GROMACS .gro file of C-alpha atoms in nm:
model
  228
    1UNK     CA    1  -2.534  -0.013 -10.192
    2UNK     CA    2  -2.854   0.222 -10.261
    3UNK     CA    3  -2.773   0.617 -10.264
    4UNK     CA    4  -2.990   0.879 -10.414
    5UNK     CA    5  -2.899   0.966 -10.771
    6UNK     CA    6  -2.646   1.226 -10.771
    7UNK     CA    7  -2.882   1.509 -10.911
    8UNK     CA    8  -3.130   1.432 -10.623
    9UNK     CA    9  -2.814   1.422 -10.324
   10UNK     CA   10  -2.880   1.733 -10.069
   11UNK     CA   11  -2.617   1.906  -9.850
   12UNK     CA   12  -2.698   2.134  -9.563
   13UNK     CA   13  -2.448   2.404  -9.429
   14UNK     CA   14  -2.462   2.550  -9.118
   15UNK     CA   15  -2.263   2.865  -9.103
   16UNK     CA   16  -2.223   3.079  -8.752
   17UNK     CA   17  -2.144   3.368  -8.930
   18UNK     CA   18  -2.183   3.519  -9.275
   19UNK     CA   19  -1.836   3.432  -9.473
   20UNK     CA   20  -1.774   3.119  -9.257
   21UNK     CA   21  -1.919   2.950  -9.581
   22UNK     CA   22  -1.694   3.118  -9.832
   23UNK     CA   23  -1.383   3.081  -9.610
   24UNK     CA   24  -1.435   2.674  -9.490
   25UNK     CA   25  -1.577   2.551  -9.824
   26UNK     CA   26  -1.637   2.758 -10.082
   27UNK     CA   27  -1.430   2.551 -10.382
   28UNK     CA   28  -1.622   2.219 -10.201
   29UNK     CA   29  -1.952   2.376 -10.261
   30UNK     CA   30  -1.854   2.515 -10.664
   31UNK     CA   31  -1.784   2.139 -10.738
   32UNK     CA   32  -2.051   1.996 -10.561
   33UNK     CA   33  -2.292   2.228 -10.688
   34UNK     CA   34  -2.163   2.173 -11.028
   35UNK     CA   35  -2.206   1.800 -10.970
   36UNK     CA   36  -2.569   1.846 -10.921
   37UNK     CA   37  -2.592   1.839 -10.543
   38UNK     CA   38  -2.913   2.075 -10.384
   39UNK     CA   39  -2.755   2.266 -10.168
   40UNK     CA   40  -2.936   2.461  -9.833
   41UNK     CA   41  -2.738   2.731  -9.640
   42UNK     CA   42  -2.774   2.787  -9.321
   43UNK     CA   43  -2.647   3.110  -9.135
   44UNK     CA   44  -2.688   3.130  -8.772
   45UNK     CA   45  -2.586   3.466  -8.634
   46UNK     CA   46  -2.716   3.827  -8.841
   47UNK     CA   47  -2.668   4.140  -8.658
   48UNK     CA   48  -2.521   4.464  -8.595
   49UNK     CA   49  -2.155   4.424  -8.590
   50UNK     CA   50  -1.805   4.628  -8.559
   51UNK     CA   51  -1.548   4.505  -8.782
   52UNK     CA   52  -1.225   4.617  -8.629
   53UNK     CA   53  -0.990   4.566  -8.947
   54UNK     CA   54  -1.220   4.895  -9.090
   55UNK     CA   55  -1.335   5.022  -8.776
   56UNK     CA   56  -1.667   5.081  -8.875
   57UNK     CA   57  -1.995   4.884  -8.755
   58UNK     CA   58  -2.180   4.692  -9.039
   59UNK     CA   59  -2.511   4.622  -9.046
   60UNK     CA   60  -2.743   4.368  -9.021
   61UNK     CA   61  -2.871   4.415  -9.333
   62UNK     CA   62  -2.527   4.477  -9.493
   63UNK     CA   63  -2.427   4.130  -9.367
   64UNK     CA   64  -2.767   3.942  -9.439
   65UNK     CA   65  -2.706   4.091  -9.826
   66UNK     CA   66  -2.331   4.016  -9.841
   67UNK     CA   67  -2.425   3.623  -9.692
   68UNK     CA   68  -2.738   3.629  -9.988
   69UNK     CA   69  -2.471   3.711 -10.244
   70UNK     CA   70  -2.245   3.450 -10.103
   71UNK     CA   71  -2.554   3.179 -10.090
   72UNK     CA   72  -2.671   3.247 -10.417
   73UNK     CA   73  -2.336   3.129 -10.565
   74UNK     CA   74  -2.300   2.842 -10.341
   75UNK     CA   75  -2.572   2.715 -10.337
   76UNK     CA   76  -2.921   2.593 -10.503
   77UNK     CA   77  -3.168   2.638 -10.258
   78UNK     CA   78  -3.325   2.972 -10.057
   79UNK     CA   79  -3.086   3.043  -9.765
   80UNK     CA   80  -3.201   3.076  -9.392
   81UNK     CA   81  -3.082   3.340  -9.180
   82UNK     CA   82  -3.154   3.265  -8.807
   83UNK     CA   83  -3.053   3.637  -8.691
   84UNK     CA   84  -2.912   3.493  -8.375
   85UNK     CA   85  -2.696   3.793  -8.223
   86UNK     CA   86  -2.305   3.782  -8.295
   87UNK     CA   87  -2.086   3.698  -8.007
   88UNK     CA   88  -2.367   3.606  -7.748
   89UNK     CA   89  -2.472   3.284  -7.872
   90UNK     CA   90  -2.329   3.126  -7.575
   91UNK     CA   91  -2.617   3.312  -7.331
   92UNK     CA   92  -2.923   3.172  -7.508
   93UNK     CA   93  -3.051   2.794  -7.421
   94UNK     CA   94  -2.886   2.531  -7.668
   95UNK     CA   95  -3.242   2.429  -7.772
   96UNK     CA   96  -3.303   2.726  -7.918
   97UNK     CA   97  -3.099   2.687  -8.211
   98UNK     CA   98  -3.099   2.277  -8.149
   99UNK     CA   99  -3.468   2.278  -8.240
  100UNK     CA  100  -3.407   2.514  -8.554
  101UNK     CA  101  -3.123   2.299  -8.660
  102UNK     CA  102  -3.385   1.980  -8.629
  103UNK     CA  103  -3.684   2.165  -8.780
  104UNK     CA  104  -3.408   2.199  -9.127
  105UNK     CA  105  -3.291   1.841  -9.114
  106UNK     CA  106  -3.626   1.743  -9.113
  107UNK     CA  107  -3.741   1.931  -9.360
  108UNK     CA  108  -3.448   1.917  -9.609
  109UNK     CA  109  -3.350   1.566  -9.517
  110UNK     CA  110  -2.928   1.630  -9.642
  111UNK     CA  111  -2.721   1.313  -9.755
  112UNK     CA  112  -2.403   1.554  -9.601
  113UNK     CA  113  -2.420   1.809  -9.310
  114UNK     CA  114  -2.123   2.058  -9.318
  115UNK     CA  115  -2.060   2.181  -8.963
  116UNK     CA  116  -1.799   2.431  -8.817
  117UNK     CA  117  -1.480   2.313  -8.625
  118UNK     CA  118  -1.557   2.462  -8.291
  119UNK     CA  119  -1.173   2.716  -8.320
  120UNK     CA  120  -1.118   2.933  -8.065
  121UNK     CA  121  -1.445   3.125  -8.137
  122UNK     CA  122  -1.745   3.096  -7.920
  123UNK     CA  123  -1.993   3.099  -8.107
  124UNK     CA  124  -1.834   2.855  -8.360
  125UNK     CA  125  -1.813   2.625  -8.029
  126UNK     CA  126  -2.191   2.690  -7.989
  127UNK     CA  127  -2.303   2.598  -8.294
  128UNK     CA  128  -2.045   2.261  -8.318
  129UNK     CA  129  -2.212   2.185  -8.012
  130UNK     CA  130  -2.571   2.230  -8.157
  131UNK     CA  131  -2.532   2.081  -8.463
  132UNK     CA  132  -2.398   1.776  -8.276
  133UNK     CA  133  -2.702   1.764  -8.040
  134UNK     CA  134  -2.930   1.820  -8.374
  135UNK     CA  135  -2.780   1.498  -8.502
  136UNK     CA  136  -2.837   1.250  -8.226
  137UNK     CA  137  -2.959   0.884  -8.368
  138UNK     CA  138  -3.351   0.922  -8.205
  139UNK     CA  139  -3.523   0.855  -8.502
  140UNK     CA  140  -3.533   1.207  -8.665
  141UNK     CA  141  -3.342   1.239  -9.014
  142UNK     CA  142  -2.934   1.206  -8.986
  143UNK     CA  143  -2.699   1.288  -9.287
  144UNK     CA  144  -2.492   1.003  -9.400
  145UNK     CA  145  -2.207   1.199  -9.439
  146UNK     CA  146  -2.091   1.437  -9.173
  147UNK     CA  147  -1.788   1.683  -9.186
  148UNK     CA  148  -1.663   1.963  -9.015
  149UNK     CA  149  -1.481   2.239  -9.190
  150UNK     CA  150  -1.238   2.513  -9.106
  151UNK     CA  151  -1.129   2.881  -9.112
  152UNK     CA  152  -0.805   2.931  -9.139
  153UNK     CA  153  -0.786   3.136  -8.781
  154UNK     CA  154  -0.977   2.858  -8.632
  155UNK     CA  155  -0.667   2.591  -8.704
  156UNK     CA  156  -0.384   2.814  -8.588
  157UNK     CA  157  -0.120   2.673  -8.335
  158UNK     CA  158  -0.300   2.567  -8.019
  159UNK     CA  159  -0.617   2.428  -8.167
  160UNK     CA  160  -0.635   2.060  -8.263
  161UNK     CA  161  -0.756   2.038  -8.636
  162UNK     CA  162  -0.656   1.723  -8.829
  163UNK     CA  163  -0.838   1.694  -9.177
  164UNK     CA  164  -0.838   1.333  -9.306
  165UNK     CA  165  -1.079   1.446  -9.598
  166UNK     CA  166  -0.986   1.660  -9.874
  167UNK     CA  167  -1.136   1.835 -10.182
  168UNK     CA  168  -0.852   1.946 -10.431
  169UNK     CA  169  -0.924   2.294 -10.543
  170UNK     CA  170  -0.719   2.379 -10.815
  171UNK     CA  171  -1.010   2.472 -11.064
  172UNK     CA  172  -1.215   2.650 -10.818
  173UNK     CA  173  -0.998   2.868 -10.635
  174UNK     CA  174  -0.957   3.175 -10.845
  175UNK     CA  175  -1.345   3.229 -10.806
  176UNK     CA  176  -1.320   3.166 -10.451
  177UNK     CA  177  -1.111   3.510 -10.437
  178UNK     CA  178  -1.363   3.671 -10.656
  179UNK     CA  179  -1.645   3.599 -10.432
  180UNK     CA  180  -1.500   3.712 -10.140
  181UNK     CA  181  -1.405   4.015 -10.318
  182UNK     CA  182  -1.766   4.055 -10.517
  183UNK     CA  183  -1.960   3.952 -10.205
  184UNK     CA  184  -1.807   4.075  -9.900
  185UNK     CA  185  -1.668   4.398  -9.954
  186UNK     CA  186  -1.714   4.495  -9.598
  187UNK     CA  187  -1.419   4.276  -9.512
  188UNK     CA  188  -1.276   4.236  -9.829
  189UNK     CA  189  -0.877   4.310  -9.824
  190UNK     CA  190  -0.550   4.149  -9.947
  191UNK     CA  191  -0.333   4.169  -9.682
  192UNK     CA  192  -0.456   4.317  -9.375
  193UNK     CA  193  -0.652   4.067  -9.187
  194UNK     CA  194  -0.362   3.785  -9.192
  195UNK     CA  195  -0.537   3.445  -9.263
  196UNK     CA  196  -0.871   3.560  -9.363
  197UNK     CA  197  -0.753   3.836  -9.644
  198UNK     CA  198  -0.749   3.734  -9.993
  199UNK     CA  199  -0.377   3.641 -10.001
  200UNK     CA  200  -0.434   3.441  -9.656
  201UNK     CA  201  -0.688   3.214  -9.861
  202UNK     CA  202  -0.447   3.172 -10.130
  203UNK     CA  203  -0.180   3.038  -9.893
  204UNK     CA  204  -0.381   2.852  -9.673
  205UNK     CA  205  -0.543   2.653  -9.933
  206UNK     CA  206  -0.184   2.617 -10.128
  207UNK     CA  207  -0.067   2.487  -9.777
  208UNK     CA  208  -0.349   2.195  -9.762
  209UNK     CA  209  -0.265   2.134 -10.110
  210UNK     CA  210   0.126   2.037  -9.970
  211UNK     CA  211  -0.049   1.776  -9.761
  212UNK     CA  212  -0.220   1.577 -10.025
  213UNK     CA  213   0.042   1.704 -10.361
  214UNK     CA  214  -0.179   1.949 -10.564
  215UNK     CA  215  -0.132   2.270 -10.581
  216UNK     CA  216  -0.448   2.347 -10.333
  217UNK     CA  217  -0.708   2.201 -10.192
  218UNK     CA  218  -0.965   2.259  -9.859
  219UNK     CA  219  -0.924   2.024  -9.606
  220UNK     CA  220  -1.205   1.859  -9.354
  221UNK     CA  221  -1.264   1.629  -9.047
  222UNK     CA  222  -1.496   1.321  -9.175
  223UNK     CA  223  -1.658   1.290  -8.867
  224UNK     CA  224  -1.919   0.989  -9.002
  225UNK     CA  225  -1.992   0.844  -9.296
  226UNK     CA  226  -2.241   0.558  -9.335
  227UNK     CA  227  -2.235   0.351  -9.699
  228UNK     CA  228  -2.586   0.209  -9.765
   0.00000   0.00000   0.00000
């Protein structure tokens, strides 16, 4: 069974929008980067954006500094920021982002992919569907392990989610709610935005901690994983 040594074992995460990271994965990414994982983030859409639960538009740049915050936490590598436009993926050609997502896993070559449940959002759908396409077996690199993660609006009642892989995180989830608090204050609230407010987290990941007895945890679809 031959595997890179831990220290040298890469993970690539594609995020549609900036905070998808934080919300699907963020205690998964503490302990892996803790672990000694390299970790590359990957954030699809960047622009110009109205955020109804403060009524105000935030900026590109806003976002793009909020998501840097966010990556350089997460992560170990420089981030890449597509600036695909919010909310209108789903009118550009699939091989436009298809043959970004394929430049990345080519360059980076990741032992695990991290890709978004597709949820009721379409751009989330786009960029399921892309990183699918990006991962066909034609001789390009593939990540051994594969798995989708969610955000807690993207699993609600209608929409078929069922994690069979999960990440307890008990010591990781207090800074979890400091990072969305120190990185994305232009969303940042307790209570107001249901699921994806601070005490939404909380519950959500106490609820996925239920499932597998710990107190919480973040939950995943394995979608592949190949033992060599």
């Amino acid at each position: 069974m031959k595997e890179r040594p831990m220290r040298e074992r890469r993970v690539l995460f594609v995020a549609p929008h900036s905070d998808d990271e934080l919300f699907g994965a963020a205690c998964t990414l503490l302990q892996m980067k803790e672990s000694g994982y390299r970790i590359r983030m990957i954030l699809v859409c960047c622009s110009d954006i109205k955020m109804r639960h403060v009524n105000k538009v935030v900026t590109q740049d806003e976002r793009r500094a909020e998501f840097l915050r966010s990556a350089k936490a997460l992560s170990t590598e420089p981030p890449v920021v597509l600036d695909f436009e919010d909310s209108f993926l789903d009118v550009r050609p699939m091989s436009d982002l298809v043959t970004k997502l394929d430049e990345q896993l080519d360059d980076f070559k990741p032992d695990v992919l991290f890709l978004p449940e597709p949820s009721y959002h379409q751009d989330h759908q786009y960029v399921n569907r892309a990183c699918l396409a990006a991962i066909r077996p034609t001789g390009k690199h593939v990540p051994d392990r594969i798995l989708a993660y969610e955000v807690p609006t993207s699993t609600s009642v209608g929409f078929d989610f069922a994690p069979n892989y999960y990440v307890v995180a008990n010591g990781h989830l207090k800074m979890k709610l400091q990072l969305f608090e120190e990185c994305y204050g232009s969303q940042y609230t307790t209570k107001d935005r249901g699921a994806l407010a601070a005490d939404g987290i909380l519950r959500h990941a106490q609820y996925r901690g239920i499932e597998i007895g710990c107190d919480a945890a973040e939950a995943f679809l394995l979608m592949r994983e190949v033992i060599r």
